[in-house]
PDB file of C-alpha atoms in Angstrom:
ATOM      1  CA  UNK A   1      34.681  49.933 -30.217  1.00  0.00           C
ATOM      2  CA  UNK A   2      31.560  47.878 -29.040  1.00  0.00           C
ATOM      3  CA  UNK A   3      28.591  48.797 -29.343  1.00  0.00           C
ATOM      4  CA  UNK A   4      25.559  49.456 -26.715  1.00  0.00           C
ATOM      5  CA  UNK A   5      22.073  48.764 -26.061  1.00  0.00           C
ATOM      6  CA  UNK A   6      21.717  46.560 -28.758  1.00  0.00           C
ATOM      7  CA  UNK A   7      19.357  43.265 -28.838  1.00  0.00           C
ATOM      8  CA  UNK A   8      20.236  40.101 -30.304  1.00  0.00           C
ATOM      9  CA  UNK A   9      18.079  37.221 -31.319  1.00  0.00           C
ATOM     10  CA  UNK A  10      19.148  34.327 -29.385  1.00  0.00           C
ATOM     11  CA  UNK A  11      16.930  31.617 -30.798  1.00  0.00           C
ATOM     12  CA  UNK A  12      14.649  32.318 -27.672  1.00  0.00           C
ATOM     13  CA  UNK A  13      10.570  30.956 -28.587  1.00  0.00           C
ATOM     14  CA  UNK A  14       7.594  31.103 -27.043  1.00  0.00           C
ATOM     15  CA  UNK A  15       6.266  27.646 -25.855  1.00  0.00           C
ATOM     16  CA  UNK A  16       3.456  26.395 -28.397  1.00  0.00           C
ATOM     17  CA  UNK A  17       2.670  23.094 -27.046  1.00  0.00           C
ATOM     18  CA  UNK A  18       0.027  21.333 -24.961  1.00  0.00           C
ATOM     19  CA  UNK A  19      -0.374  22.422 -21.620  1.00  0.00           C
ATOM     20  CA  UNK A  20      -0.904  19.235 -20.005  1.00  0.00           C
ATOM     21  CA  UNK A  21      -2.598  20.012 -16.854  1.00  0.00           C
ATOM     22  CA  UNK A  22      -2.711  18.957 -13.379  1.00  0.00           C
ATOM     23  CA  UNK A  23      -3.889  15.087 -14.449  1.00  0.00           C
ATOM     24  CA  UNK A  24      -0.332  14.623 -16.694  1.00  0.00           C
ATOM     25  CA  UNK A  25       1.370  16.060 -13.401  1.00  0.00           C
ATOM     26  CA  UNK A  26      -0.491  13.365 -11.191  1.00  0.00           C
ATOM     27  CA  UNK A  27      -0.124  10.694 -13.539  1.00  0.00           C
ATOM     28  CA  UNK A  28       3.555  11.453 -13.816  1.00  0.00           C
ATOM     29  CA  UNK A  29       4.314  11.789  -9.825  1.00  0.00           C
ATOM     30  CA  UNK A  30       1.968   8.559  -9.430  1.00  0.00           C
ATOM     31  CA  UNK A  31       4.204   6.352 -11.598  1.00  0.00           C
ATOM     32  CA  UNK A  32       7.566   7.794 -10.023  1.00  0.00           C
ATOM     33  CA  UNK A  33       6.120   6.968  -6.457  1.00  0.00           C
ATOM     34  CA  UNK A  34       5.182   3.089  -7.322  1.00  0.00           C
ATOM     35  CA  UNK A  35       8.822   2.746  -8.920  1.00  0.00           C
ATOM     36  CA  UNK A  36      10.525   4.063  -5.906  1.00  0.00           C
ATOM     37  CA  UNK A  37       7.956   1.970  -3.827  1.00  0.00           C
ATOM     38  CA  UNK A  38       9.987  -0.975  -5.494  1.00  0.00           C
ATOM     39  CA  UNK A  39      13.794   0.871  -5.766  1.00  0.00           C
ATOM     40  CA  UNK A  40      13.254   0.697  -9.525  1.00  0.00           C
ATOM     41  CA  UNK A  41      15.574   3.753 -10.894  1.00  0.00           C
ATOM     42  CA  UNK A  42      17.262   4.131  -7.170  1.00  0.00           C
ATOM     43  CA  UNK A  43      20.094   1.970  -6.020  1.00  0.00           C
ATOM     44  CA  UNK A  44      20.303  -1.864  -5.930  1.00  0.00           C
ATOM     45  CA  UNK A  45      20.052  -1.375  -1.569  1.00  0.00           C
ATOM     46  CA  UNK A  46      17.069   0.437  -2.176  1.00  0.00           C
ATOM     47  CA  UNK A  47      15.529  -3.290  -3.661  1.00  0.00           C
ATOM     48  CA  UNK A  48      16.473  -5.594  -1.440  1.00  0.00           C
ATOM     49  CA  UNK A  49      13.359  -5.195   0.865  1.00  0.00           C
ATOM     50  CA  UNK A  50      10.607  -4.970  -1.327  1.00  0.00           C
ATOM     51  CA  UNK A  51      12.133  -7.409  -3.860  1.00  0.00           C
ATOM     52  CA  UNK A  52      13.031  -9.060  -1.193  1.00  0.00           C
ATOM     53  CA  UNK A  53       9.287  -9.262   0.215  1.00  0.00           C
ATOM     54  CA  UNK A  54       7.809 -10.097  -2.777  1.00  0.00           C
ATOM     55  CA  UNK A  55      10.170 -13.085  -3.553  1.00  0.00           C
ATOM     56  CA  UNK A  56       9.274 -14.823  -0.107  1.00  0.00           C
ATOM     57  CA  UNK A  57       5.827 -14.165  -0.805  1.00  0.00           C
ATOM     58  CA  UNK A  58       5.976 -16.049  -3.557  1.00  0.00           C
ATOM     59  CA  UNK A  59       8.402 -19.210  -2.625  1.00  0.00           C
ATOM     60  CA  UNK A  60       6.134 -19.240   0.350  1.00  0.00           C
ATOM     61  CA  UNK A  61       2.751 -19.538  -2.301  1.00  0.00           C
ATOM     62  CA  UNK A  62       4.707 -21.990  -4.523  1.00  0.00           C
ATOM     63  CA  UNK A  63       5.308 -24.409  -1.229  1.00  0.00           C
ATOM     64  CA  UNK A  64       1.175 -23.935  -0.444  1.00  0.00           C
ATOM     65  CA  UNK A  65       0.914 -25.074  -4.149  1.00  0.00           C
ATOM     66  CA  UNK A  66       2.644 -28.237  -3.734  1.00  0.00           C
ATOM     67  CA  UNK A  67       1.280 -28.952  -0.578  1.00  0.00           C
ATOM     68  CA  UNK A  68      -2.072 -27.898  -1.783  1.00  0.00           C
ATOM     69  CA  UNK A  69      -2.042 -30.367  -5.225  1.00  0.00           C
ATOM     70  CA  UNK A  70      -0.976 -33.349  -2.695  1.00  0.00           C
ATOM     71  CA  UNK A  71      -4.309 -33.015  -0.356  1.00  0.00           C
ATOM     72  CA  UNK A  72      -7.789 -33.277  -1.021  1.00  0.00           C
ATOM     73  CA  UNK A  73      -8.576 -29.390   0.046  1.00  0.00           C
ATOM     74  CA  UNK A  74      -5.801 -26.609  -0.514  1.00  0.00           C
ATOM     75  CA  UNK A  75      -4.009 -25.626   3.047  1.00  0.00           C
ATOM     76  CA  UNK A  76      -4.600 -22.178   2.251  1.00  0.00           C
ATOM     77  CA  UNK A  77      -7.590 -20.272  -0.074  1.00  0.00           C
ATOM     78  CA  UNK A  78      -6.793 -16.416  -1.999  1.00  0.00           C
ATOM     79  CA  UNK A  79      -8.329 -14.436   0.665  1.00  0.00           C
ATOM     80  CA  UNK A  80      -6.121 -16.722   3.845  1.00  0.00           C
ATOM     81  CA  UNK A  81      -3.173 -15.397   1.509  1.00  0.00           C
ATOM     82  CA  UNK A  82      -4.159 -11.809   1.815  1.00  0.00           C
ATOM     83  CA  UNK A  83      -4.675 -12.263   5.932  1.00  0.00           C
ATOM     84  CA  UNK A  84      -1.128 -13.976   5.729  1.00  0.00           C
ATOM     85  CA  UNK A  85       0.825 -11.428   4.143  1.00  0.00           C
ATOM     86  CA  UNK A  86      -0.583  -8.551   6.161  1.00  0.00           C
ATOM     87  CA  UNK A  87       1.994  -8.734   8.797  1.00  0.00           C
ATOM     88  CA  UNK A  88       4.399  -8.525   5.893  1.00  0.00           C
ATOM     89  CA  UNK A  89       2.709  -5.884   4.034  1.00  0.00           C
ATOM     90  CA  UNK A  90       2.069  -3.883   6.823  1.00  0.00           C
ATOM     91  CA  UNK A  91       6.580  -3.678   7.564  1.00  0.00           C
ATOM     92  CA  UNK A  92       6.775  -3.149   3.479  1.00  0.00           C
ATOM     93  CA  UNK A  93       4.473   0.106   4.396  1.00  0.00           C
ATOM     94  CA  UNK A  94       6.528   1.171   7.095  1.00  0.00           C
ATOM     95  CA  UNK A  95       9.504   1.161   5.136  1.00  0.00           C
ATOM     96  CA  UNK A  96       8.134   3.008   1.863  1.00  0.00           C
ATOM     97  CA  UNK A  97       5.717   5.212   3.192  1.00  0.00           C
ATOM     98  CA  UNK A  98       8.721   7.622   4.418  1.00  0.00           C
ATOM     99  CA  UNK A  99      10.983   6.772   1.033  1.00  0.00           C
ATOM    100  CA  UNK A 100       7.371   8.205  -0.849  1.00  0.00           C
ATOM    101  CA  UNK A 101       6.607  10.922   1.310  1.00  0.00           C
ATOM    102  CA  UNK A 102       9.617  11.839   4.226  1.00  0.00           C
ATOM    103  CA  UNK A 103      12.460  12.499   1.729  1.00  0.00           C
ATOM    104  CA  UNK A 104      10.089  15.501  -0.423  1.00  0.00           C
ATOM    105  CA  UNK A 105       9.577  16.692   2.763  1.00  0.00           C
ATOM    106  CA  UNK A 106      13.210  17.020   4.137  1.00  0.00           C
ATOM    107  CA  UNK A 107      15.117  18.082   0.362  1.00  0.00           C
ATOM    108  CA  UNK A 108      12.205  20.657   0.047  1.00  0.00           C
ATOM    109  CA  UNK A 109      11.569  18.947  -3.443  1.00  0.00           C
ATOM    110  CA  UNK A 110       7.572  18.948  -2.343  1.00  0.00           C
ATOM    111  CA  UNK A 111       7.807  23.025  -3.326  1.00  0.00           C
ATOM    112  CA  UNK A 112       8.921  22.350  -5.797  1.00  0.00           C
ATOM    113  CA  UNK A 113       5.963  19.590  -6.620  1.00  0.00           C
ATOM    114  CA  UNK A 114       3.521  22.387  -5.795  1.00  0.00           C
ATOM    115  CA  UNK A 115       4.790  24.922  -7.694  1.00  0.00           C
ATOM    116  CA  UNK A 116       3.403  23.156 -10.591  1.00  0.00           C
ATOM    117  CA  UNK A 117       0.124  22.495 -11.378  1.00  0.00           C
ATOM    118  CA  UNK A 118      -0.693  19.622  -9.027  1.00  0.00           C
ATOM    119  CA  UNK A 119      -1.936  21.096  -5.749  1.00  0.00           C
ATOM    120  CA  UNK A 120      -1.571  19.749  -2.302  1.00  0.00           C
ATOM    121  CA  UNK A 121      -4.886  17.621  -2.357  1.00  0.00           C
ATOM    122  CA  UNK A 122      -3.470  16.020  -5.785  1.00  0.00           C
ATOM    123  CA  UNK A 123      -0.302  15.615  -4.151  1.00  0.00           C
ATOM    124  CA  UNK A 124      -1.582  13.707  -0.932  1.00  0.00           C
ATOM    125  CA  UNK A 125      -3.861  11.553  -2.812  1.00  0.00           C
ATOM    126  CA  UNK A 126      -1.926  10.698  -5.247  1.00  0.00           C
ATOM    127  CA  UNK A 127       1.012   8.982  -2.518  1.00  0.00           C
ATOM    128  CA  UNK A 128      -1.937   7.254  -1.180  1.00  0.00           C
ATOM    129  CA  UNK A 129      -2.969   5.697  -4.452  1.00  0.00           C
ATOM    130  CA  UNK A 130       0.997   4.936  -5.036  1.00  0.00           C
ATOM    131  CA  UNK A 131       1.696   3.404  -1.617  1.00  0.00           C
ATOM    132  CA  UNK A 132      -1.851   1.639  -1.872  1.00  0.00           C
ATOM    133  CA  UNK A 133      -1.060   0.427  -5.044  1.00  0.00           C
ATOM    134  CA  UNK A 134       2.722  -1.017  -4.379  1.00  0.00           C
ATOM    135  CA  UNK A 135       1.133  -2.915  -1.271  1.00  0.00           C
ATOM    136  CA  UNK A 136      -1.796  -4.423  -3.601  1.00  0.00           C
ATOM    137  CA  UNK A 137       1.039  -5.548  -5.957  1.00  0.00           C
ATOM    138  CA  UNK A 138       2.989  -7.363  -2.857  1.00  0.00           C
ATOM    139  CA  UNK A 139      -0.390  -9.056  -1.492  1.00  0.00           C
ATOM    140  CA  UNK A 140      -1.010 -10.110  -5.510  1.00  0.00           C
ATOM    141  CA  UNK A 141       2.202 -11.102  -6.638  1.00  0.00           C
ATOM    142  CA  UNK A 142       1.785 -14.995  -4.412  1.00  0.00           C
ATOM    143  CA  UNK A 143      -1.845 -14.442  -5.532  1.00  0.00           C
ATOM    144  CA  UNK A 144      -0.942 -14.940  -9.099  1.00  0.00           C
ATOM    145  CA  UNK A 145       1.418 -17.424  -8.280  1.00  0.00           C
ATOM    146  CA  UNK A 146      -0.720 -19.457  -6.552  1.00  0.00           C
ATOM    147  CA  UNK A 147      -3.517 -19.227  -9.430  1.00  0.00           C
ATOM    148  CA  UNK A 148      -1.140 -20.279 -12.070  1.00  0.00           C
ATOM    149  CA  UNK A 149      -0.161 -23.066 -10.035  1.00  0.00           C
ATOM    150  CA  UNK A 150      -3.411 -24.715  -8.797  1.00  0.00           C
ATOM    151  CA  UNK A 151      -5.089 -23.899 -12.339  1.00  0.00           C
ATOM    152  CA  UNK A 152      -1.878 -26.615 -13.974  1.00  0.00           C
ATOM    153  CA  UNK A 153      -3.035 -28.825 -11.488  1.00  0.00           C
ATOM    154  CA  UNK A 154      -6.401 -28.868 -11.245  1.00  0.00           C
ATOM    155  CA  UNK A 155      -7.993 -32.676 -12.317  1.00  0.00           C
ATOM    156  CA  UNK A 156     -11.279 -30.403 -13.258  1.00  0.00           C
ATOM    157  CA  UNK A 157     -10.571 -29.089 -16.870  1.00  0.00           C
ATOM    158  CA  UNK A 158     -11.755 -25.659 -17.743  1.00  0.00           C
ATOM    159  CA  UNK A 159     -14.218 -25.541 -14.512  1.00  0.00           C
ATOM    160  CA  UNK A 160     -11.479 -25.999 -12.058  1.00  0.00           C
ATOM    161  CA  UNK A 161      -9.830 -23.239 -14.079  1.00  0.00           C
ATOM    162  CA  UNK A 162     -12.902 -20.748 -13.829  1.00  0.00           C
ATOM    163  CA  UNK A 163     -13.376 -22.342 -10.491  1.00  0.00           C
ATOM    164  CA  UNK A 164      -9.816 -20.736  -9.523  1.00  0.00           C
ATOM    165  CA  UNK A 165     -10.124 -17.528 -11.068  1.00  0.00           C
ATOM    166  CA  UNK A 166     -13.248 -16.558  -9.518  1.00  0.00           C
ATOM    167  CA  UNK A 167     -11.043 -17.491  -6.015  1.00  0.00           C
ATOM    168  CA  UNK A 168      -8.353 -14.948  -7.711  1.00  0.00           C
ATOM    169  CA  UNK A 169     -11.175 -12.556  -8.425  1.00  0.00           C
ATOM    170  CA  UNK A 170     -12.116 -12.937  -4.962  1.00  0.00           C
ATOM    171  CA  UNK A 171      -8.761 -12.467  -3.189  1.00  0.00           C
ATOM    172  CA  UNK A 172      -7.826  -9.560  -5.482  1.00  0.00           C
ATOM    173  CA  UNK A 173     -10.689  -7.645  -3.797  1.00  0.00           C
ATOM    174  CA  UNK A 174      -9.666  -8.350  -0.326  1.00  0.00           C
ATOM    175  CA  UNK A 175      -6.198  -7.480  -1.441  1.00  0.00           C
ATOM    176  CA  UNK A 176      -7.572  -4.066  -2.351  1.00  0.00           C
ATOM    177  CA  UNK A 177      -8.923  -3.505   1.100  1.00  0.00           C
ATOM    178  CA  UNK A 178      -5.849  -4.482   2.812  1.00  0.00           C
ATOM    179  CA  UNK A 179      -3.940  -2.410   0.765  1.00  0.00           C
ATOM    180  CA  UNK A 180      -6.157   0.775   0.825  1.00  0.00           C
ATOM    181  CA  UNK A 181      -6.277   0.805   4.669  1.00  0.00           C
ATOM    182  CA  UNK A 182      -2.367   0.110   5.448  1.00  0.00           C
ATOM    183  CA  UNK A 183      -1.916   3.356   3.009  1.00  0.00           C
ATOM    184  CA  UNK A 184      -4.352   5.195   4.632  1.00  0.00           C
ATOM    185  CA  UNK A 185      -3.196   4.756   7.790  1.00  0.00           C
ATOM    186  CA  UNK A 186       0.817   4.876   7.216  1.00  0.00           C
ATOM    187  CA  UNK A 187       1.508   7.434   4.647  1.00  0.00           C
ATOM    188  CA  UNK A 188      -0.487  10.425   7.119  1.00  0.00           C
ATOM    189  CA  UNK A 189       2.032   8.756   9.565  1.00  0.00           C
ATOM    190  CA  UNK A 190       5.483   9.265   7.725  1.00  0.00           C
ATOM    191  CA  UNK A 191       4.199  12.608   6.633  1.00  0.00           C
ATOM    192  CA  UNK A 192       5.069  13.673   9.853  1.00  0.00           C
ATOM    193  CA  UNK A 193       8.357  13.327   9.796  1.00  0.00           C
ATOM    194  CA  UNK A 194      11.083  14.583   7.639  1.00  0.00           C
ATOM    195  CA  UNK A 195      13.557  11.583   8.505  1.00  0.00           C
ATOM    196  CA  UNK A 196      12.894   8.067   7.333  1.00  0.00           C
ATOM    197  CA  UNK A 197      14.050   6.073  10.596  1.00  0.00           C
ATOM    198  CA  UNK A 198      11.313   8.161  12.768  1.00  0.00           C
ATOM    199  CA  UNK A 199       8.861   8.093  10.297  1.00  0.00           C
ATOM    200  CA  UNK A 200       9.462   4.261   9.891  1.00  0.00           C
ATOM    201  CA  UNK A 201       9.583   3.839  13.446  1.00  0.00           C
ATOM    202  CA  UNK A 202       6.212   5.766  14.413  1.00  0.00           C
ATOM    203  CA  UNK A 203       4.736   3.405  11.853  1.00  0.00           C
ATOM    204  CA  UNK A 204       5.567   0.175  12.922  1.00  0.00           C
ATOM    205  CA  UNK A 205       4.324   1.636  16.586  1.00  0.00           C
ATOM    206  CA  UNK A 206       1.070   1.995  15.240  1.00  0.00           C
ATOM    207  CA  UNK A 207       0.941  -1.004  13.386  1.00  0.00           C
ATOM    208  CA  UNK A 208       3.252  -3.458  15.038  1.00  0.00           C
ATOM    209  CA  UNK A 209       2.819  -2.242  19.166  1.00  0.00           C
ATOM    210  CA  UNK A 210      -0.906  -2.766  19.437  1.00  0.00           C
ATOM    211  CA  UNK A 211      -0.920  -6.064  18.197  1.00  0.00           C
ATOM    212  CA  UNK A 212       0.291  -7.458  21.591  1.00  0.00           C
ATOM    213  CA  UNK A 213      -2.260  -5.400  23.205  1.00  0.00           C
ATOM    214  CA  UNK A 214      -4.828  -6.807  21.317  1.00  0.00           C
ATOM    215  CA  UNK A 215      -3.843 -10.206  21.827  1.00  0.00           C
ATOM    216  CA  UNK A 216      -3.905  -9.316  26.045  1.00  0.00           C
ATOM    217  CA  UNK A 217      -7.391  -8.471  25.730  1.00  0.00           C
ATOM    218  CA  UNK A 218      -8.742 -11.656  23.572  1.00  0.00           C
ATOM    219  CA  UNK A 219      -6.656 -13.706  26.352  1.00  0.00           C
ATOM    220  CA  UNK A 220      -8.243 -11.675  29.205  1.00  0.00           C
ATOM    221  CA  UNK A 221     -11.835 -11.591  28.434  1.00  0.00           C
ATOM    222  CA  UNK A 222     -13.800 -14.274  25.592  1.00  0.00           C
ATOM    223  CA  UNK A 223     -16.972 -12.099  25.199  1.00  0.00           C
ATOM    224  CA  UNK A 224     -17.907  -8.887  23.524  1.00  0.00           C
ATOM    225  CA  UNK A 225     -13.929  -7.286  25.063  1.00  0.00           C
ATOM    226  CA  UNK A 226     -12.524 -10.057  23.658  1.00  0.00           C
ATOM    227  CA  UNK A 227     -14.283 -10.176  20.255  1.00  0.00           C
ATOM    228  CA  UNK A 228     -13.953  -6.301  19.636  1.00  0.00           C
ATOM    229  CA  UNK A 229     -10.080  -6.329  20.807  1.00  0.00           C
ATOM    230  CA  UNK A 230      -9.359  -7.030  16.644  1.00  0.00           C
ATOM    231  CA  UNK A 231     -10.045  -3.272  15.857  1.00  0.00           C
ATOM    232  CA  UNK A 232      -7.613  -2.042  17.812  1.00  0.00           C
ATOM    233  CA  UNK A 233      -4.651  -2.886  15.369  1.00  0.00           C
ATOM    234  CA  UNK A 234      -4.653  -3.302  11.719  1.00  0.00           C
ATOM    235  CA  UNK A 235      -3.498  -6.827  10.923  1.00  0.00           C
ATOM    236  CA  UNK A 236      -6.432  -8.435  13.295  1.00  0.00           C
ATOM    237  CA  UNK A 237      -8.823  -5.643  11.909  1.00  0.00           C
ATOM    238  CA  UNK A 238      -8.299  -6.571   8.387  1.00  0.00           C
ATOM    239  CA  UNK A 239      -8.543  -9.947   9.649  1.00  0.00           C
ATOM    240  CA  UNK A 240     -11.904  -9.656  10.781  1.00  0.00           C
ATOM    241  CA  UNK A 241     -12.947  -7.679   8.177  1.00  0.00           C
ATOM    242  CA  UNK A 242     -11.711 -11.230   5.761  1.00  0.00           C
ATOM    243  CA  UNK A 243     -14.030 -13.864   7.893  1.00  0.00           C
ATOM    244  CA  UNK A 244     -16.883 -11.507   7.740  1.00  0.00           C
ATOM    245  CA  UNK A 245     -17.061 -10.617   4.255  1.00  0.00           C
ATOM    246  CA  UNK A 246     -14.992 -13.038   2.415  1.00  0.00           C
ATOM    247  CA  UNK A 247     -15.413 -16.376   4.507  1.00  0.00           C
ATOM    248  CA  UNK A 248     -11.605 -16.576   4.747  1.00  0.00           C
ATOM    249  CA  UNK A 249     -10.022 -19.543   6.489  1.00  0.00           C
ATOM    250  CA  UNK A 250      -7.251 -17.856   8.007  1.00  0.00           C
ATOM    251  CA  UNK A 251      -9.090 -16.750  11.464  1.00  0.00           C
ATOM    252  CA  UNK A 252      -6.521 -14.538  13.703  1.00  0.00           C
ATOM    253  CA  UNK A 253      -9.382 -13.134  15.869  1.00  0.00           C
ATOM    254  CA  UNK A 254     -12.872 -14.720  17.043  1.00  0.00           C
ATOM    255  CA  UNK A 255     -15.471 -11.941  15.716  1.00  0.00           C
ATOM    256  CA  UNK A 256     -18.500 -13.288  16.809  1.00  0.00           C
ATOM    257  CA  UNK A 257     -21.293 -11.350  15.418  1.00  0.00           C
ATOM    258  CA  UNK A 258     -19.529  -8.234  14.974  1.00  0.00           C
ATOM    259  CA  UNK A 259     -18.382  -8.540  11.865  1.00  0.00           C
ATOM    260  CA  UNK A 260     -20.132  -5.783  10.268  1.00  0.00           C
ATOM    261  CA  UNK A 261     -18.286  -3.640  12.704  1.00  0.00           C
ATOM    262  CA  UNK A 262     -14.846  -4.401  11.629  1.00  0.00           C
ATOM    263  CA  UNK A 263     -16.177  -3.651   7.961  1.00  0.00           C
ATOM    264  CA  UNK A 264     -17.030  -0.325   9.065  1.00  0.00           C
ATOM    265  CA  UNK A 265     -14.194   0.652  11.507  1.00  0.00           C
ATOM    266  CA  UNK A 266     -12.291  -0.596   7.824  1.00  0.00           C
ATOM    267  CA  UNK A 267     -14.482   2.167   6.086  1.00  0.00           C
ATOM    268  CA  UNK A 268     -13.866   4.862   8.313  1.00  0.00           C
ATOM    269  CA  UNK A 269     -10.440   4.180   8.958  1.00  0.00           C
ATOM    270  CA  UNK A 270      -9.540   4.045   5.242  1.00  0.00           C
ATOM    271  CA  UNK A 271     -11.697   7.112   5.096  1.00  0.00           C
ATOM    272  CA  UNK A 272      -9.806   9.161   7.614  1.00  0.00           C
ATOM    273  CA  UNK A 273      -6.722   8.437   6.867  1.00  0.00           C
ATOM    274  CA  UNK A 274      -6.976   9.269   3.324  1.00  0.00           C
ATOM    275  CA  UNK A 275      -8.358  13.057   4.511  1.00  0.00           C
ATOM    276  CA  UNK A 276      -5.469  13.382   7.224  1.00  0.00           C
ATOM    277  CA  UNK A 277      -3.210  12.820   4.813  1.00  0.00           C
ATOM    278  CA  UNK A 278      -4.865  15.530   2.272  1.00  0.00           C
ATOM    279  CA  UNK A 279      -4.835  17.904   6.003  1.00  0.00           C
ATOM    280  CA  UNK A 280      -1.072  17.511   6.450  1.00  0.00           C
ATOM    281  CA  UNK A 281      -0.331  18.739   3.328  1.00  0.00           C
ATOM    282  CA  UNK A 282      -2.443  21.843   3.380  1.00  0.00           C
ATOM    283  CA  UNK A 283      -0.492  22.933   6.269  1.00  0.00           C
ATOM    284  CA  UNK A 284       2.636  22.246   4.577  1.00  0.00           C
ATOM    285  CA  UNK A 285       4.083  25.858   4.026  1.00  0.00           C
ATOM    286  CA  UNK A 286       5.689  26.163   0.511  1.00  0.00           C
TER     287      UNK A 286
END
């Protein structure tokens, strides 16, 4: 005959460890997001695209390498690399801006997220650092390329060498700003959505759609309409915002004088974005 109401010791403890806080928790779901930016741990489809991006981008700076070491000036400086990619970097954020944010939102794994110790403004910012972070890597990746290439053949010694980092140093910054506004802008974007094609597809209206009407209003008017039509989509703002304050080569849009506009439409943009982003999420219900 059994008996009743008895308790047995079933090994059960009492955790004794280090509570590790709402930094571990950011630091872990930052590192997660910038692997799946790049399909690392997912399937081999989930690679193709920004693999595939980031092998073009560099076959593309190995041919400016050759051509470069056969003329007297490279075709193409580290900052014209940056305003040639953005087209390319601004599709690689449409396309893993929902994978980062749209598929929490429609498996309900982001109550999960903030039932731990990382709130929603940890949450938001930290897929904005991710994305930002994945599309800094693409715009580097021919960056580094390049730098390795044109620093074996440089006729200059060691002062070509410094002479092509500081270019490196240079186009690593305007890298950064690229990279920190297409996040800012797309991830707020493919929050809105819980299904990847919509989000994807509201993205590449923002950044794809007012290109061409940009371009209409250079062709129609050559003064101040003309000159200010950049800010009204990304690739020609970031653009502008590469003649003014790097010097770049690469000139998509005539800015005129207004170049310390397109630095701060950059600003707030990258500002805004980045605290839309952190306002969808607190009206996330969990």
């Amino acid at each position: 005959m059994s008996e009743s109401g008895v308790i047995h010791d079933i090994g059960y403890q009492r955790y004794t460890g280090p509570r590790l806080g709402t930094g571990y928790s950011a630091r872990a779901l930052y590192t997660h997001s910038v692997r799946s930016a790049y399909g690392l741990g997912r399937s081999p489809w989930a690679k193709v695209l920004p693999l595939g991006l980031v092998g073009l981008a560099g076959i593309a700076s190995l041919i400016t390498v050759v051509i470069s070491s056969q003329l007297p000036q490279p075709v193409l400086d580290y900052v014209g690399v940056a305003s040639t990619f953005t087209f390319a970097a601004a599709v690689f954020v449409a396309v893993v801006a929902p994978e980062l944010v749209s598929v929490d939102l429609r498996t309900n794994l982001l109550h999960l997220y903030l039932s731990r110790p990382l709130g929603r403004s940890s949450y938001a910012l930290t897929k904005v650092a991710a994305l930002a972070t994945a599309t800094f890597l693409l715009l580097a990746a021919p960056m580094l390329i390049m730098f390795i290439g044109m620093a074996f053949s440089t006729d200059d010694g060691v002062p070509g060498v410094l002479e092509e980092f500081g270019g490196l140093l240079v186009g690593l910054v305007a890298a950064a700003v690229h990279a920190a506004l297409l996040a800012a802008l797309g991830l707020p974007i493919a929050s809105l959505s819980g299904r990847r094609v919509f989000a994807t597809g509201m993205i590449i209206g923002v950044f794809l759609l007012t290109a061409p009407i940009s371009a209409v209003l250079r062709e129609l008017d050559s003064g101040t309409i003309g000159r200010l039509a950049g800010l009204l989509d990304p690739t020609s703002l970031l653009n502008g915002v590469d003649q003014w304050l790097f010097g770049a080569d690469v000139s998509l849009v005539p800015i005129g004088s207004f170049g310390p506009v397109y630095g701060l439409v950059t600003v707030a943009l990258t500002a805004l974005g980045t605290m839309a982003a952190v306002w969808r999420y607190k009206g996330v219900k969990s």
